[in-house]
Short mmCIF file of C-alpha atoms in Angstrom, two decimals:
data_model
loop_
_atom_site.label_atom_id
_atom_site.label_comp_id
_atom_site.label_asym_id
_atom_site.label_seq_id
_atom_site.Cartn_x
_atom_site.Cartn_y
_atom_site.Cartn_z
CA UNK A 15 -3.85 19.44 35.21
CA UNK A 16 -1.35 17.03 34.78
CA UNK A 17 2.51 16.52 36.06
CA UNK A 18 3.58 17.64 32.60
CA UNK A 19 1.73 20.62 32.60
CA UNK A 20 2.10 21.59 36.58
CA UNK A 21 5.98 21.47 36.07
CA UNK A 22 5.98 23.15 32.57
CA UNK A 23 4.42 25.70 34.83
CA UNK A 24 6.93 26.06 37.06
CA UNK A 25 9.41 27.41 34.08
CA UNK A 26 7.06 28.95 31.79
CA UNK A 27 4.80 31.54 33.45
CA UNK A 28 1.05 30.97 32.81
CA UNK A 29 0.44 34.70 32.67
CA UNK A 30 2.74 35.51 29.58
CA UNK A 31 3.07 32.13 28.43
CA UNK A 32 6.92 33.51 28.37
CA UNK A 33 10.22 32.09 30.93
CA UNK A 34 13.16 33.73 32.23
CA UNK A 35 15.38 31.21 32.70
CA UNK A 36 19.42 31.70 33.90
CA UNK A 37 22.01 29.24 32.50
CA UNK A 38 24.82 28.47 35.15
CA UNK A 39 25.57 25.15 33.74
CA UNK A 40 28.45 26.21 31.82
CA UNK A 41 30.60 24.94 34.57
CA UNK A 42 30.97 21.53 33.60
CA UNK A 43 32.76 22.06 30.25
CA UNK A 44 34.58 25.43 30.94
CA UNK A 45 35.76 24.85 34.24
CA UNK A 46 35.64 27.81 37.20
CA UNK A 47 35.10 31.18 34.92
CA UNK A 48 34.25 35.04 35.75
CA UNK A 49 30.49 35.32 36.87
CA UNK A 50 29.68 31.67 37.95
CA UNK A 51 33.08 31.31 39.65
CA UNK A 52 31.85 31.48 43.24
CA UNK A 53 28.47 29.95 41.92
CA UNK A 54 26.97 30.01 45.34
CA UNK A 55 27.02 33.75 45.70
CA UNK A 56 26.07 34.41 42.00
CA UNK A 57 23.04 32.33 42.60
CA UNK A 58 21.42 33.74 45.85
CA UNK A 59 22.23 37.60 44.56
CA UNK A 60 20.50 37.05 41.02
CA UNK A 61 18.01 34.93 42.94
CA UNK A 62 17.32 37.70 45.24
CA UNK A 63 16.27 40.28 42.86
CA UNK A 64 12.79 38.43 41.93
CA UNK A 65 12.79 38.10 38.60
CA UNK A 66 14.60 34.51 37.50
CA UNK A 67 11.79 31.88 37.00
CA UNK A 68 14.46 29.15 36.51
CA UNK A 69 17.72 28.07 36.59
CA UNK A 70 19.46 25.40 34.32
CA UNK A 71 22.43 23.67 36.71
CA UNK A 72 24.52 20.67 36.90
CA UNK A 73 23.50 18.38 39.16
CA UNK A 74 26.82 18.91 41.38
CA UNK A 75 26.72 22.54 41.79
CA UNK A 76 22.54 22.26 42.47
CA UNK A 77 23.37 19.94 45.71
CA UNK A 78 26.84 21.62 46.56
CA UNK A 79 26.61 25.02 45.51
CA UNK A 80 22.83 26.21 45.20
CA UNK A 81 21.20 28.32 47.40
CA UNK A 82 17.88 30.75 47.59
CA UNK A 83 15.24 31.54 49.54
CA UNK A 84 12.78 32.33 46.63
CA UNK A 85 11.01 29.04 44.90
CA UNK A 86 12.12 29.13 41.04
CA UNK A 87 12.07 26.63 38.79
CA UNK A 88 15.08 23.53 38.17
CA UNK A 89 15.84 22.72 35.10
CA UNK A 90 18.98 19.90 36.12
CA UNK A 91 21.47 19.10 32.80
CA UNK A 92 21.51 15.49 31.80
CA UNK A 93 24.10 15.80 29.64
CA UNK A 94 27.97 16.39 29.42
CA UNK A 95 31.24 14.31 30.27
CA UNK A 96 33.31 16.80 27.44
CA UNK A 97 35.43 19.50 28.36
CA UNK A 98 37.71 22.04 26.46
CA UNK A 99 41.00 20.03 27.57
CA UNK A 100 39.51 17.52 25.59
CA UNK A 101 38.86 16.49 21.46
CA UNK A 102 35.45 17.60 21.50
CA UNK A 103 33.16 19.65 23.47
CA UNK A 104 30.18 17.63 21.41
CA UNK A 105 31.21 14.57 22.51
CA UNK A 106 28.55 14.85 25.14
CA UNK A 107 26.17 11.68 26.87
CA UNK A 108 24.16 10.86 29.54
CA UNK A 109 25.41 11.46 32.91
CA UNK A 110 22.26 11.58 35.01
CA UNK A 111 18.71 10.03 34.84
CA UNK A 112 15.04 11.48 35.26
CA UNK A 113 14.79 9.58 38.62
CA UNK A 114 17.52 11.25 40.17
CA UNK A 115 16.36 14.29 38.36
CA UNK A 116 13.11 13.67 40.60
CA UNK A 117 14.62 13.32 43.62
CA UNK A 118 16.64 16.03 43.98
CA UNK A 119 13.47 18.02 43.24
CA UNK A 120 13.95 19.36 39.46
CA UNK A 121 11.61 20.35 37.65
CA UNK A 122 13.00 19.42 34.05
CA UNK A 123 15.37 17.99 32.55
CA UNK A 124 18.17 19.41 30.02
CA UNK A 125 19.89 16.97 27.09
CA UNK A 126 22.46 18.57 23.99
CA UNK A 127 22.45 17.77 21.03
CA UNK A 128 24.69 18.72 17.99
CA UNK A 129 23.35 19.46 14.85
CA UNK A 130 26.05 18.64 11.75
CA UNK A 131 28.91 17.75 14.23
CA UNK A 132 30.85 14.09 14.22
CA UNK A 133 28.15 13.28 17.36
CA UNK A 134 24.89 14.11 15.80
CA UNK A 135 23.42 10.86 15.63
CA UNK A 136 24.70 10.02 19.51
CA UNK A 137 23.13 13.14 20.76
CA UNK A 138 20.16 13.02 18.96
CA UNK A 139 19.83 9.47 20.24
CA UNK A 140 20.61 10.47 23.31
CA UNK A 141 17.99 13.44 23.36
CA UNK A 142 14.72 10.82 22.40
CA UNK A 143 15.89 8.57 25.22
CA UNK A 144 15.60 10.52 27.66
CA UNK A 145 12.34 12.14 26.22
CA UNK A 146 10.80 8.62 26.69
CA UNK A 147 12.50 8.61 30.36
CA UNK A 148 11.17 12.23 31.48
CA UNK A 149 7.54 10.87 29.89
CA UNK A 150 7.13 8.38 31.53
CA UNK A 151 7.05 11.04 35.09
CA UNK A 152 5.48 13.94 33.18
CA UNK A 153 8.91 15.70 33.52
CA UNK A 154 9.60 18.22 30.53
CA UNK A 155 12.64 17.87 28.81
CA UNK A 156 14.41 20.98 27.30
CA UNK A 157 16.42 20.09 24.10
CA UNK A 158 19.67 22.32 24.21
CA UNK A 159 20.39 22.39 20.07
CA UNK A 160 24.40 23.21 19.45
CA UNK A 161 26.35 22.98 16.78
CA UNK A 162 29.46 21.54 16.04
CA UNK A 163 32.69 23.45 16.01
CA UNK A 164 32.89 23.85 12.26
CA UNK A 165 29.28 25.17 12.02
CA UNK A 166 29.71 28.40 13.83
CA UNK A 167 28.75 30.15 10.01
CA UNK A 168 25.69 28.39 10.53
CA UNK A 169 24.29 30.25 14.09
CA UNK A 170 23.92 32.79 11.72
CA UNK A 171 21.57 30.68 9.17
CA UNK A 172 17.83 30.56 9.65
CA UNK A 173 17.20 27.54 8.07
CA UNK A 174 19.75 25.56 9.71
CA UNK A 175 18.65 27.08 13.15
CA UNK A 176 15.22 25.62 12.08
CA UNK A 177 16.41 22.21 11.47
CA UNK A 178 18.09 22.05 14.98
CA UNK A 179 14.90 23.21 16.38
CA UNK A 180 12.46 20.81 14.48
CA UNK A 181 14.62 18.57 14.75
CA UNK A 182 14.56 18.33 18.55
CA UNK A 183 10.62 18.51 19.03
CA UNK A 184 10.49 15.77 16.41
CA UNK A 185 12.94 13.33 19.24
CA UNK A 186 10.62 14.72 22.24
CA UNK A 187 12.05 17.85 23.50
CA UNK A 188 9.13 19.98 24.98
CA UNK A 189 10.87 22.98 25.06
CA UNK A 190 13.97 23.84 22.68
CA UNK A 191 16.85 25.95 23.43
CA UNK A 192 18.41 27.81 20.54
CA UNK A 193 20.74 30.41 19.11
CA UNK A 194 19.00 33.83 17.83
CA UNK A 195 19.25 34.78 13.95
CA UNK A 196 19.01 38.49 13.56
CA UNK A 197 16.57 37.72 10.00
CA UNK A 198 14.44 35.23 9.80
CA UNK A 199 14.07 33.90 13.42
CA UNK A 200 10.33 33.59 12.87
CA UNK A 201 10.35 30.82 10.40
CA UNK A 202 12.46 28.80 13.15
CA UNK A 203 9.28 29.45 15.48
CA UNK A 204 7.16 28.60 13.26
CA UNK A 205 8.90 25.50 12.26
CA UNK A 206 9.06 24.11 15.46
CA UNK A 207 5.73 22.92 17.75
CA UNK A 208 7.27 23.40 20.87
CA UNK A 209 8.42 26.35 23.02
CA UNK A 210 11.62 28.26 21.64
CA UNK A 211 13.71 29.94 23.59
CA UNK A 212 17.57 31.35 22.90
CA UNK A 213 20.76 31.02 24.35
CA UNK A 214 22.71 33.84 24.28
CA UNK A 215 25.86 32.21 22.61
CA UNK A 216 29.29 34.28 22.72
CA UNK A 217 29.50 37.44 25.46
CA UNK A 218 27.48 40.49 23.77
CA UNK A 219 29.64 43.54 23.81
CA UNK A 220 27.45 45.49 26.23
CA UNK A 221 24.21 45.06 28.46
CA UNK A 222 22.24 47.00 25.36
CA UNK A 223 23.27 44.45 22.63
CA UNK A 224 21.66 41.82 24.58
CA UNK A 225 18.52 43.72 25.39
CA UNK A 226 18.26 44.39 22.09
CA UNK A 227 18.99 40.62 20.72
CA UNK A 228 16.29 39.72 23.28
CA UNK A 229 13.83 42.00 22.00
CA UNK A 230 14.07 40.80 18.31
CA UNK A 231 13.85 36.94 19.72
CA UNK A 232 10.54 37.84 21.36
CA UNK A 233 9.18 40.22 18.26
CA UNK A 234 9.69 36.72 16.30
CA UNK A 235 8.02 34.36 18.81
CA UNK A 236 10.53 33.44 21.21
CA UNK A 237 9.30 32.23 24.60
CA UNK A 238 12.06 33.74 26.44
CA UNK A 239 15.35 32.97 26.82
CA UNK A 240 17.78 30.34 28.55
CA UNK A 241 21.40 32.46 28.72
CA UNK A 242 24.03 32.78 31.14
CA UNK A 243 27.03 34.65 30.79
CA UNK A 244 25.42 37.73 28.67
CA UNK A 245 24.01 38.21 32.24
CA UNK A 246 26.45 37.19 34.90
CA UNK A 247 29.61 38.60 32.88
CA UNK A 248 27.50 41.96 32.72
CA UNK A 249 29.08 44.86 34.81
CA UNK A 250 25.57 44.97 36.39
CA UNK A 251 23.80 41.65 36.18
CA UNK A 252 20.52 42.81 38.76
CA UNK A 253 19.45 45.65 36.75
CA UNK A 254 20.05 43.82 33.96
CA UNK A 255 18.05 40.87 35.11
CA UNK A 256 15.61 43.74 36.06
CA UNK A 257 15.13 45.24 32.43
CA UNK A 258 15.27 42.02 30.76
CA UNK A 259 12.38 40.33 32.70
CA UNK A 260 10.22 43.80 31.65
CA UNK A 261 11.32 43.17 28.11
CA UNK A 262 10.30 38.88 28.64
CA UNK A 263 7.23 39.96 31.15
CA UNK A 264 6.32 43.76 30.99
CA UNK A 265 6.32 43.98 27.32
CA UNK A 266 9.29 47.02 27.55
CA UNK A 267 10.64 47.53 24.29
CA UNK A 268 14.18 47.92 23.73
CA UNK A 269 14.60 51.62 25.32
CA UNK A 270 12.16 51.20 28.12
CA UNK A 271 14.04 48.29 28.92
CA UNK A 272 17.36 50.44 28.86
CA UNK A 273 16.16 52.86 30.56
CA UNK A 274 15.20 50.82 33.16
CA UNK A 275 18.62 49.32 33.13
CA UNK A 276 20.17 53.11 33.76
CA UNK A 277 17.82 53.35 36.07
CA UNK A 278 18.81 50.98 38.41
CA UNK A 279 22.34 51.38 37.56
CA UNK A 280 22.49 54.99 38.99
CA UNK A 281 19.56 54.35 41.94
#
């Protein structure tokens, strides 16, 4: 076994071929926000409950504000240097390397790019750079696929969704992160060679829309997902966490999974 494989390892778990991954990187373009605002605490409680195989974080708030005693998986963000104060939030480039990826331990690496926004060709630049980078170590690169600001129509679209995700295997992502399409979702799988996973996007009204959104991602090939505030913003993010990693490792369906979720709510 290889680098490349022993690290994809560490994020995608050999027994369901499937990942749990939390998002906490949102930091860096949003600023201090409910959930990840005291990032250190949100960390070690999520961490604590067992069930997140990886986290995607800044490289900041890894060194300053990271904290666990279990072993999960890093996947360290490559990418940013755009915030909402500014013009454009896909305006993003490189502001790390795999090297110091490496030695602050990481696992993987995470790039953006933006599919149809003013930036496309930076990012996607951008992204197959540092695919030949992380290559040359055997370090897996996940390919974070947004949109620009006048696309939001187009999380909806299957076919679009499917470019983005093609799109980023073709410039050497080996896994791809990617919004959900309620119909159709399986032809953006099945477009893509690599690993799919979704974001979670906008704040789900409640805990079940998510389990539910989850569900469908899986039913259509999804390898998991890579989402952050649709569990930290929940009311009860470790039963959440508890019921989604039955749905991404137990094979729950949708009201196993919320019962679950009750379940640990009221014990």
């Amino acid at each position: 076994m290889n680098g490349m494989e022993w690290r994809l390892r560490r994020i995608i778990k050999k027994e369901t071929g499937r990942s749990l991954v939390i998002a906490v990187d949102h930091g860096m373009a949003l600023g201090p926000m409910s959930g990840i605002n005291d990032l250190k605490k949100t960390v070690t409680e999520l961490d604590a409950t067992g069930t997140v195989d990886a986290w995607l974080i800044t490289k900041g708030m890894y060194t300053h504000s990271f904290e666990t005693d279990a072993s999960p998986g890093i996947i360290m963000r490559a990418s940013g240097a755009a915030t909402i104060a500014g013009p454009d939030l896909t305006h993003e480039g490189i502001t790390s390397s795999v090297e110091e990826a490496l030695s602050l331990g990481a696992d993987a690496v995470a790039v953006s790019a933006f599919i149809g926004s003013d930036f496309e060709h930076q990012t996607l630049v951008d992204t197959a750079t540092m695919a030949t980078a992380c290559h040359r170590y055997n370090v897996p690169l996940l390919g974070v696929m947004g949109l620009g600001k006048t696309n939001e129509e187009k999380k909806k679209d299957p076919k679009f969704i499917a470019l983005g995700a093609r799109v980023g295997a073709e410039h050497g992502a080996d896994i791809i992160k990617t919004y959900y399409t309620e119909t159709g979702f399986d032809k953006v799988v099945a477009g893509c060679p690599v690993p799919v996973m979704i974001a979670g996007g906008p704040k789900c009204e409640t805990d079940l829309d998510t389990l539910k959104m989850i569900h469908g991602a899986l039913q259509d090939g999804a390898r998991g997902i890579v989402m952050g505030r649709n569990v930290w913003q929940s009311p009860h993010p470790a039963a959440l966490l508890a019921a989604v990693h039955g749905l991404i490792h137990g094979g729950l369906n949708v009201k196993e999974a919320a019962d679950l979720l009750e379940a640990r709510i009221n014990g």
